[in-house]
mmCIF file of C-alpha atoms and ligand atoms in Angstrom:
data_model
loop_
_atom_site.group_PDB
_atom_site.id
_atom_site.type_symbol
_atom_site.label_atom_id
_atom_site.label_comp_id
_atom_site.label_asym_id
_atom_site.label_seq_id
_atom_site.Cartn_x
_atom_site.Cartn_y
_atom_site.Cartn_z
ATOM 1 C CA UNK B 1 61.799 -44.161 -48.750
ATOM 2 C CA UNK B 2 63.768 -44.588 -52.331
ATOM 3 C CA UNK B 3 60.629 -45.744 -54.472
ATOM 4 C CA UNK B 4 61.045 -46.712 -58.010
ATOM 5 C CA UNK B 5 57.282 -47.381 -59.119
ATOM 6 C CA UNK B 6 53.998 -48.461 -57.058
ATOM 7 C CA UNK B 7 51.513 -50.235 -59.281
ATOM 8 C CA UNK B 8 48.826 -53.078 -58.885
ATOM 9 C CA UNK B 9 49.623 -55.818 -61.072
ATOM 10 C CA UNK B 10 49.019 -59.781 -60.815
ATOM 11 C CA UNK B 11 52.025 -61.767 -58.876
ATOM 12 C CA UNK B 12 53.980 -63.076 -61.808
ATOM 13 C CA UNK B 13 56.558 -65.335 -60.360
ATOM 14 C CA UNK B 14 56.642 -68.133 -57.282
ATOM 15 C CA UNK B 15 54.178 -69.851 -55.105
ATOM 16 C CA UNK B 16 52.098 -66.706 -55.796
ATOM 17 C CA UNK B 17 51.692 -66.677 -59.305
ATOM 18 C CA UNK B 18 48.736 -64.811 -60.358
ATOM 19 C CA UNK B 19 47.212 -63.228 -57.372
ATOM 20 C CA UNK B 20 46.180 -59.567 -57.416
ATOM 21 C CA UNK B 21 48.918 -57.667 -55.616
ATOM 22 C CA UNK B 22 50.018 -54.453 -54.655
ATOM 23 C CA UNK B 23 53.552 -53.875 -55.589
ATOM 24 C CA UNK B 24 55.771 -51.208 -53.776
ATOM 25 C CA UNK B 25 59.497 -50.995 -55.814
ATOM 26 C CA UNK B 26 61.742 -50.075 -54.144
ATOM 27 C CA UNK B 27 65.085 -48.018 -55.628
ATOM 28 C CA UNK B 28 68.658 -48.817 -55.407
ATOM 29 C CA UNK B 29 70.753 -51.813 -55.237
ATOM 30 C CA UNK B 30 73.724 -53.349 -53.682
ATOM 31 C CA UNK B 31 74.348 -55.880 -56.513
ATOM 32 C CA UNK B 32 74.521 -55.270 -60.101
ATOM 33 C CA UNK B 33 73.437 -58.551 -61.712
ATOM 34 C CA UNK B 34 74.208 -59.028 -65.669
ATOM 35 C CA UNK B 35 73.863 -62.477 -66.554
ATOM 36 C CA UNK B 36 75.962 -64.621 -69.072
ATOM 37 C CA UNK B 37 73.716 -63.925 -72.123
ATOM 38 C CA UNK B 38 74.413 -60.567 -71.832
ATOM 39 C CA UNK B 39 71.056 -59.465 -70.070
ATOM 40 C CA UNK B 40 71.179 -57.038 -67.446
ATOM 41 C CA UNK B 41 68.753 -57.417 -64.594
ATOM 42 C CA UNK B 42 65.392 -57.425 -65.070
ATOM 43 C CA UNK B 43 64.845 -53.532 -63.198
ATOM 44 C CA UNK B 44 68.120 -52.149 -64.138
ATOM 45 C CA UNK B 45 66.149 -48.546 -63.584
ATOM 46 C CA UNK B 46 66.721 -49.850 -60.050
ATOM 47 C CA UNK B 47 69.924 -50.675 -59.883
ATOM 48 C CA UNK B 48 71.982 -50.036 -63.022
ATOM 49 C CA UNK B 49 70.249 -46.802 -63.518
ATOM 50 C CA UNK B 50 68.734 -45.428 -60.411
ATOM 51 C CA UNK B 51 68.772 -42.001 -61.225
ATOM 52 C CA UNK B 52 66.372 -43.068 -64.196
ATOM 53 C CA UNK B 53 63.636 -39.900 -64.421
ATOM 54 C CA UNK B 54 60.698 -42.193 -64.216
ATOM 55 C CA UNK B 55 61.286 -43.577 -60.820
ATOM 56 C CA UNK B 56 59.344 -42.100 -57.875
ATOM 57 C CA UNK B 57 62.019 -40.330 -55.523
ATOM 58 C CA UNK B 58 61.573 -40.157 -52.174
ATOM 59 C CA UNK B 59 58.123 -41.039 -50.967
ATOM 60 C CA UNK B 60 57.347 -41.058 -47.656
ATOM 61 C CA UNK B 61 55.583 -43.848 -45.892
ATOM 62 C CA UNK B 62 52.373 -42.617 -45.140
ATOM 63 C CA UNK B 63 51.415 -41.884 -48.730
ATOM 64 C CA UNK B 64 52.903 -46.050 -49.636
ATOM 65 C CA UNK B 65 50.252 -46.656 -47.297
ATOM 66 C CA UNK B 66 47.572 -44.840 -48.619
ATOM 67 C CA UNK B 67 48.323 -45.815 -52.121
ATOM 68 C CA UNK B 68 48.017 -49.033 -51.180
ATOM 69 C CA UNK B 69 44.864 -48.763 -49.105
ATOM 70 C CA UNK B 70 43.650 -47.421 -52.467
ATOM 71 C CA UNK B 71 45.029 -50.633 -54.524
ATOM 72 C CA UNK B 72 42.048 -52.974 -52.233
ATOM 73 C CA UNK B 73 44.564 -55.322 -52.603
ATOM 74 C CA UNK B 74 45.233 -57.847 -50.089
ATOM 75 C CA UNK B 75 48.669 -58.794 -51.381
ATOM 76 C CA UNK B 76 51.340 -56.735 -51.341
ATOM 77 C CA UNK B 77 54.731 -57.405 -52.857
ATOM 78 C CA UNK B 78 57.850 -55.440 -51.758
ATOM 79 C CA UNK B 79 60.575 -55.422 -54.204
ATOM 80 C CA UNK B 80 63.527 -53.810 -55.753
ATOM 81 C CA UNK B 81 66.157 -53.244 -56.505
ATOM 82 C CA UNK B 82 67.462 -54.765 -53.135
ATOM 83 C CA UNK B 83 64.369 -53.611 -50.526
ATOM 84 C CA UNK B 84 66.544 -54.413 -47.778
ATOM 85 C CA UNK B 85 69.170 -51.848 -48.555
ATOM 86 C CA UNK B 86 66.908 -49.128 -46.463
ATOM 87 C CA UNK B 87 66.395 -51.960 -43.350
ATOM 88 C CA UNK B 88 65.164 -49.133 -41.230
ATOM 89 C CA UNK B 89 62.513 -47.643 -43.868
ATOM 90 C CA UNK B 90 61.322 -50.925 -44.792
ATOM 91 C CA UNK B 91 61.150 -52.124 -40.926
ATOM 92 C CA UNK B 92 58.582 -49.538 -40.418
ATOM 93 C CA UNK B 93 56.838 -49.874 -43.722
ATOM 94 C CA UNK B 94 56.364 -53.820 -43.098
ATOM 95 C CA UNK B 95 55.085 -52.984 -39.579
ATOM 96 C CA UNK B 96 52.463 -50.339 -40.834
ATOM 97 C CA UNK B 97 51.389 -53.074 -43.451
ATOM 98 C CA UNK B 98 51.198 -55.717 -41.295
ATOM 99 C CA UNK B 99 49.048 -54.032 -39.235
ATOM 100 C CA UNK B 100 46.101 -53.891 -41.745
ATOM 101 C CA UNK B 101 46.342 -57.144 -42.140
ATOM 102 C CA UNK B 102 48.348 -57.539 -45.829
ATOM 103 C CA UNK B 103 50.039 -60.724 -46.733
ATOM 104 C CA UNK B 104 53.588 -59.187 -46.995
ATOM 105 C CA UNK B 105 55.860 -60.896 -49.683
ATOM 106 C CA UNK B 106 59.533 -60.044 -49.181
ATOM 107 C CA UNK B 107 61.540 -60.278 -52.629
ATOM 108 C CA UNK B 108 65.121 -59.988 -52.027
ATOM 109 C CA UNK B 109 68.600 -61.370 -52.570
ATOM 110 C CA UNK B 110 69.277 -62.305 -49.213
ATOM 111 C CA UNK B 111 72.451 -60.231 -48.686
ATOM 112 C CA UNK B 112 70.519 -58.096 -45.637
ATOM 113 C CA UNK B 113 69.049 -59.313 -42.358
ATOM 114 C CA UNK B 114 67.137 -57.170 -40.440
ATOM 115 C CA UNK B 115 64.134 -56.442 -38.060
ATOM 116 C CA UNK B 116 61.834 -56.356 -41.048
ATOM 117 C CA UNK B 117 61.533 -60.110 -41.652
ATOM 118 C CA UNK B 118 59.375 -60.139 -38.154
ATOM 119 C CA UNK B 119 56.713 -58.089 -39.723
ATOM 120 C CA UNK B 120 56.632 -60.192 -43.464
ATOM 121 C CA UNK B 121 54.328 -63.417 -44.760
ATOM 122 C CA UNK B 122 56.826 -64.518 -46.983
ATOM 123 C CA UNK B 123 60.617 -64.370 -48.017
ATOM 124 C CA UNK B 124 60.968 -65.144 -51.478
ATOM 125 C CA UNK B 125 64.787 -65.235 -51.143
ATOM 126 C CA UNK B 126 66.875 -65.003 -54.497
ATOM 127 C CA UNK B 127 70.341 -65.432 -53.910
ATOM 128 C CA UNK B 128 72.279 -64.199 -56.619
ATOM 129 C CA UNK B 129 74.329 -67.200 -58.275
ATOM 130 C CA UNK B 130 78.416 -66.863 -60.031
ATOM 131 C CA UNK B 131 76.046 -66.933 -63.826
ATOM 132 C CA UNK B 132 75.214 -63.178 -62.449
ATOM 133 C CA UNK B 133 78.265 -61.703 -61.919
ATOM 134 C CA UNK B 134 78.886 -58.732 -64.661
ATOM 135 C CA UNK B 135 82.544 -59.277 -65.597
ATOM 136 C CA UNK B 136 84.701 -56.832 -67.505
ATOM 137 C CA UNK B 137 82.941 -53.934 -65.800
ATOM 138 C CA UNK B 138 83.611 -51.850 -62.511
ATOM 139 C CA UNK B 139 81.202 -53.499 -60.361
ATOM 140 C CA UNK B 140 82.620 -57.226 -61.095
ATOM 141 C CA UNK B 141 84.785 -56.757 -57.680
ATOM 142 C CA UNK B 142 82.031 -55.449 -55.603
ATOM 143 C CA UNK B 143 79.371 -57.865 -57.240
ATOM 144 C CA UNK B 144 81.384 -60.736 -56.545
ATOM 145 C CA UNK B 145 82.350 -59.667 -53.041
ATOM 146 C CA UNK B 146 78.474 -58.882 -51.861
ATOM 147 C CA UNK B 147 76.381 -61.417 -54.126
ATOM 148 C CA UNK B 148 76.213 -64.017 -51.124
ATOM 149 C CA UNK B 149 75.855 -63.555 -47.515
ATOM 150 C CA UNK B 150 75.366 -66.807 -46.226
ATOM 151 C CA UNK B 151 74.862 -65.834 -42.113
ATOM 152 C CA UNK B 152 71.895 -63.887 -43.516
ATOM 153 C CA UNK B 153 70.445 -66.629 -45.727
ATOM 154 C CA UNK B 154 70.442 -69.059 -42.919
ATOM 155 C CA UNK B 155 68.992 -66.752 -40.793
ATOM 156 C CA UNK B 156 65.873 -66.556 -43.531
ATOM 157 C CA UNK B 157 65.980 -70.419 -43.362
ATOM 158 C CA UNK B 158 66.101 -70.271 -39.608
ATOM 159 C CA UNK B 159 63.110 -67.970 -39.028
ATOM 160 C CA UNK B 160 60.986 -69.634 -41.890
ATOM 161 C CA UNK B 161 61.929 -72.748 -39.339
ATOM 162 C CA UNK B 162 60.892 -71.217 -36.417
ATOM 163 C CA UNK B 163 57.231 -70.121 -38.411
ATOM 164 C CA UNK B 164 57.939 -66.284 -38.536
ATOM 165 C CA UNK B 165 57.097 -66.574 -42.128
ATOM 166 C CA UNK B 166 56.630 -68.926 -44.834
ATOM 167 C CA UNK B 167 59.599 -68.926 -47.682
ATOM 168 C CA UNK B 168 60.405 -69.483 -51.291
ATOM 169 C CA UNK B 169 64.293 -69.712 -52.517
ATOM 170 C CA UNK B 170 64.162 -68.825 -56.083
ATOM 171 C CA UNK B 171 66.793 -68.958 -58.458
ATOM 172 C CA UNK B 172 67.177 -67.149 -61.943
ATOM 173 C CA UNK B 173 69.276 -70.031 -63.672
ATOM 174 C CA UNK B 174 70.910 -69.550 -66.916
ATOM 175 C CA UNK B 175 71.857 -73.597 -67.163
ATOM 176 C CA UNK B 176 72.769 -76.562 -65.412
ATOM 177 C CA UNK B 177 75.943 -75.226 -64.691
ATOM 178 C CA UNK B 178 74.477 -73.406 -61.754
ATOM 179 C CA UNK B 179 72.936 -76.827 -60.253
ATOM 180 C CA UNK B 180 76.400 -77.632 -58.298
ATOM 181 C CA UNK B 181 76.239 -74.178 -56.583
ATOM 182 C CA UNK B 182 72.285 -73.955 -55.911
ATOM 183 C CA UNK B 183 72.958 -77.651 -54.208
ATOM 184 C CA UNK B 184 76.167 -75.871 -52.168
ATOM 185 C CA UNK B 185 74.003 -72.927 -51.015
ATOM 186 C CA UNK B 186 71.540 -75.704 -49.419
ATOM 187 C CA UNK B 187 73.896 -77.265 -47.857
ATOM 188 C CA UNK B 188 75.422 -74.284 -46.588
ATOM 189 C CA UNK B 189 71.858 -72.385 -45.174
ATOM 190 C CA UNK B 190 69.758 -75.900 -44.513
ATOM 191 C CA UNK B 191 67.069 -75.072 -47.132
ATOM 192 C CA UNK B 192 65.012 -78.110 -48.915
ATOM 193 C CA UNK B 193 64.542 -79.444 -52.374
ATOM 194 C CA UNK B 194 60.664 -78.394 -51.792
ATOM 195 C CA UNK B 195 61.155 -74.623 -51.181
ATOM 196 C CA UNK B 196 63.249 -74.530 -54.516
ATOM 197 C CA UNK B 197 62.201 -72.180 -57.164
ATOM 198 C CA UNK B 198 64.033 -72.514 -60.597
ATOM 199 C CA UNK B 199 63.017 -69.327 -62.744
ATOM 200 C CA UNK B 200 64.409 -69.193 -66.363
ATOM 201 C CA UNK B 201 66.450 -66.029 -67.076
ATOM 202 C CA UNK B 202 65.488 -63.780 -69.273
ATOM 203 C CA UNK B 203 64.172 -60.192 -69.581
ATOM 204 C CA UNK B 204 61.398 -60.931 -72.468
ATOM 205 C CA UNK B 205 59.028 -62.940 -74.195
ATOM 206 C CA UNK B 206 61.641 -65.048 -76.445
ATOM 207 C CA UNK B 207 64.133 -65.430 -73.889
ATOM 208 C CA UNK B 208 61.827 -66.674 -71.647
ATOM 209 C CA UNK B 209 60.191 -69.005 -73.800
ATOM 210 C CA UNK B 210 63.672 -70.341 -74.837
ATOM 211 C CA UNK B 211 65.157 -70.968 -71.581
ATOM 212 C CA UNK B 212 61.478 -72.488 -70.179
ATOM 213 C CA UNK B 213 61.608 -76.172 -71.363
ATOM 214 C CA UNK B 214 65.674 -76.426 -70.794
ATOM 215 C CA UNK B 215 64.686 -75.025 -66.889
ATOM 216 C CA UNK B 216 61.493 -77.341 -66.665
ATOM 217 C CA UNK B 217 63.959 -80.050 -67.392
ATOM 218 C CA UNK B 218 66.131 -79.513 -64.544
ATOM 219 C CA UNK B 219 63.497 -79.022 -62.014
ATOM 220 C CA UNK B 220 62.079 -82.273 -63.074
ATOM 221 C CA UNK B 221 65.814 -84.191 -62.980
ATOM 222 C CA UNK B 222 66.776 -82.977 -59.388
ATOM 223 C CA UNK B 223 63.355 -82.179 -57.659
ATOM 224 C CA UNK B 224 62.883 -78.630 -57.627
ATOM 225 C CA UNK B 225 59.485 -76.449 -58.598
ATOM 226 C CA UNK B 226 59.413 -74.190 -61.418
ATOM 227 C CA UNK B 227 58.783 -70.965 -61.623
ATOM 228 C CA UNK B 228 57.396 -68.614 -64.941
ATOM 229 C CA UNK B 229 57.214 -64.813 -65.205
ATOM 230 C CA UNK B 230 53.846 -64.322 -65.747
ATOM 231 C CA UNK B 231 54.074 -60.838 -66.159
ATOM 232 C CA UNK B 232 56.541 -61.012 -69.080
ATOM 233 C CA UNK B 233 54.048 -63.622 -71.022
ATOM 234 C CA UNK B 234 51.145 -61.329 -70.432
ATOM 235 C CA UNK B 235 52.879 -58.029 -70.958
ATOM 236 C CA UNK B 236 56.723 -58.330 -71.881
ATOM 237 C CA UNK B 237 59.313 -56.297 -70.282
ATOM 238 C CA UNK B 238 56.958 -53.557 -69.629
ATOM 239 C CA UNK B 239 57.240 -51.220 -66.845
ATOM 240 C CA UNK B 240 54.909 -50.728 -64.298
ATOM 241 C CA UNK B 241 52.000 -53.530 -65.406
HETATM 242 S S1 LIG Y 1 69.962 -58.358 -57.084
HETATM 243 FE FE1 LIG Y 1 68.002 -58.133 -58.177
HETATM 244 S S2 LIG Y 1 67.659 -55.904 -58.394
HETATM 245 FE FE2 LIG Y 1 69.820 -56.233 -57.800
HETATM 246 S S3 LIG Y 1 70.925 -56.200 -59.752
HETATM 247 FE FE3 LIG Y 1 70.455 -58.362 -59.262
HETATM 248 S S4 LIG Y 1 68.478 -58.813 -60.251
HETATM 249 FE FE4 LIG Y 1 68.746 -56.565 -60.212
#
């Protein structure tokens, strides 16, 4: 499987926040998010840059396992990149996880559907909203094209509804402007106010800390939860931690 990194770290963002987890990155991504202040995505060694020399390779499952095993975590987070992009790889990966009994978390954009969301605790679903798309550059057209598939995100909102795992939708918002489309998607996939995440964008410590109290505002004037990034308060846009 396309690995970027495998590290234990603290859950820094959603319902989550803060518990001991074992995360497995995965490499590669269909999307190439760069958001209106100019910041790229946070893991553009994953998507941006894939062929960046610190990321793992290929690593087979077995040894994801066993790294894991070694964590003693009972977490485990699985995200990218876009984890979905190998839907066969991570099928089998989910399965093998699930079967020692590890509360699975899902992150992904929600572009990809596949057997793997039978075998996962959570979906924390992060559809990629019009404040993403990297204009001026060669991926605009495919960007735009790919950032929203909305057969697959009601099929996350479908199987959360039928109990085959809990879900989070979270949303990396960059102002109010992207309110009117966040309230569109709902409408569109069936999801409630009460699985809303609003996340502030941002890649470090002053962005975040900036866009914070305008984001807290807007999740208090239309209902939604907010969301931090722990991991940038307690260790900034470090790799790996
Ligand atoms: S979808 Fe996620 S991993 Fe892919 S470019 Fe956007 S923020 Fe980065």
């Amino acid at each position: 499987m396309r690995i970027s990194e495998l590290f234990y770290s603290l859950q820094g963002e959603g319902k989550r926040t803060g518990v001991p987890s074992f995360f497995i990155r995965t490499n590669f991504c269909n999307l190439r998010c760069r958001f209106k202040s100019g910041n790229l995505c946070d893991t553009p060694y994953t998507s941006w840059n894939p062929g960046d020399e610190k990321n793992l390779g290929d690593v087979q499952v077995d040894k994801i396992i066993e790294e894991y095993k070694k964590s003693g975590a009972a977490d485990t987070v699985i995200t990218g990149g876009e984890p979905s992009v190998q839907k066969e790889e991570l099928d089998i990966l989910c399965r093998e996880l699930k079967k020692l009994g590890a509360y699975i978390t899902l992150e992904t954009n929600g572009t990809i559907v596949s057997n793997f969301i039978n075998h996962i605790s959570l979906a924390s679903v992060s559809p990629k909203l019009s404040t993403s798309v990297p204009y001026g550059t060669e991926y605009e057209k495919s960007h735009s094209l790919n950032r929203l598939n909305i057969p697959a995100l009601k099929q996350y909102e479908e199987n959360f509804r039928k109990g085959t795992f809990d879900i989070q939708w979270k949303f990396v918002v960059c102002g109010e402007e992207d309110i009117a489309e966040i309230k569109l998607l709902q409408k569109e996939a069936g999801f409630s106010d009460r699985d809303v995440y609003l996340m502030p964008e941002g890649i470090n410590r002053e962005d975040i800390n900036k866009n914070s109290a305008i984001t807290a505002e807007l999740c208090k004037k239309y209902g939604y939860n907010f969301t931090g990034r722990l991991h940038i308060d307690l260790w900034g846009g470090r790799r790996g931690v």
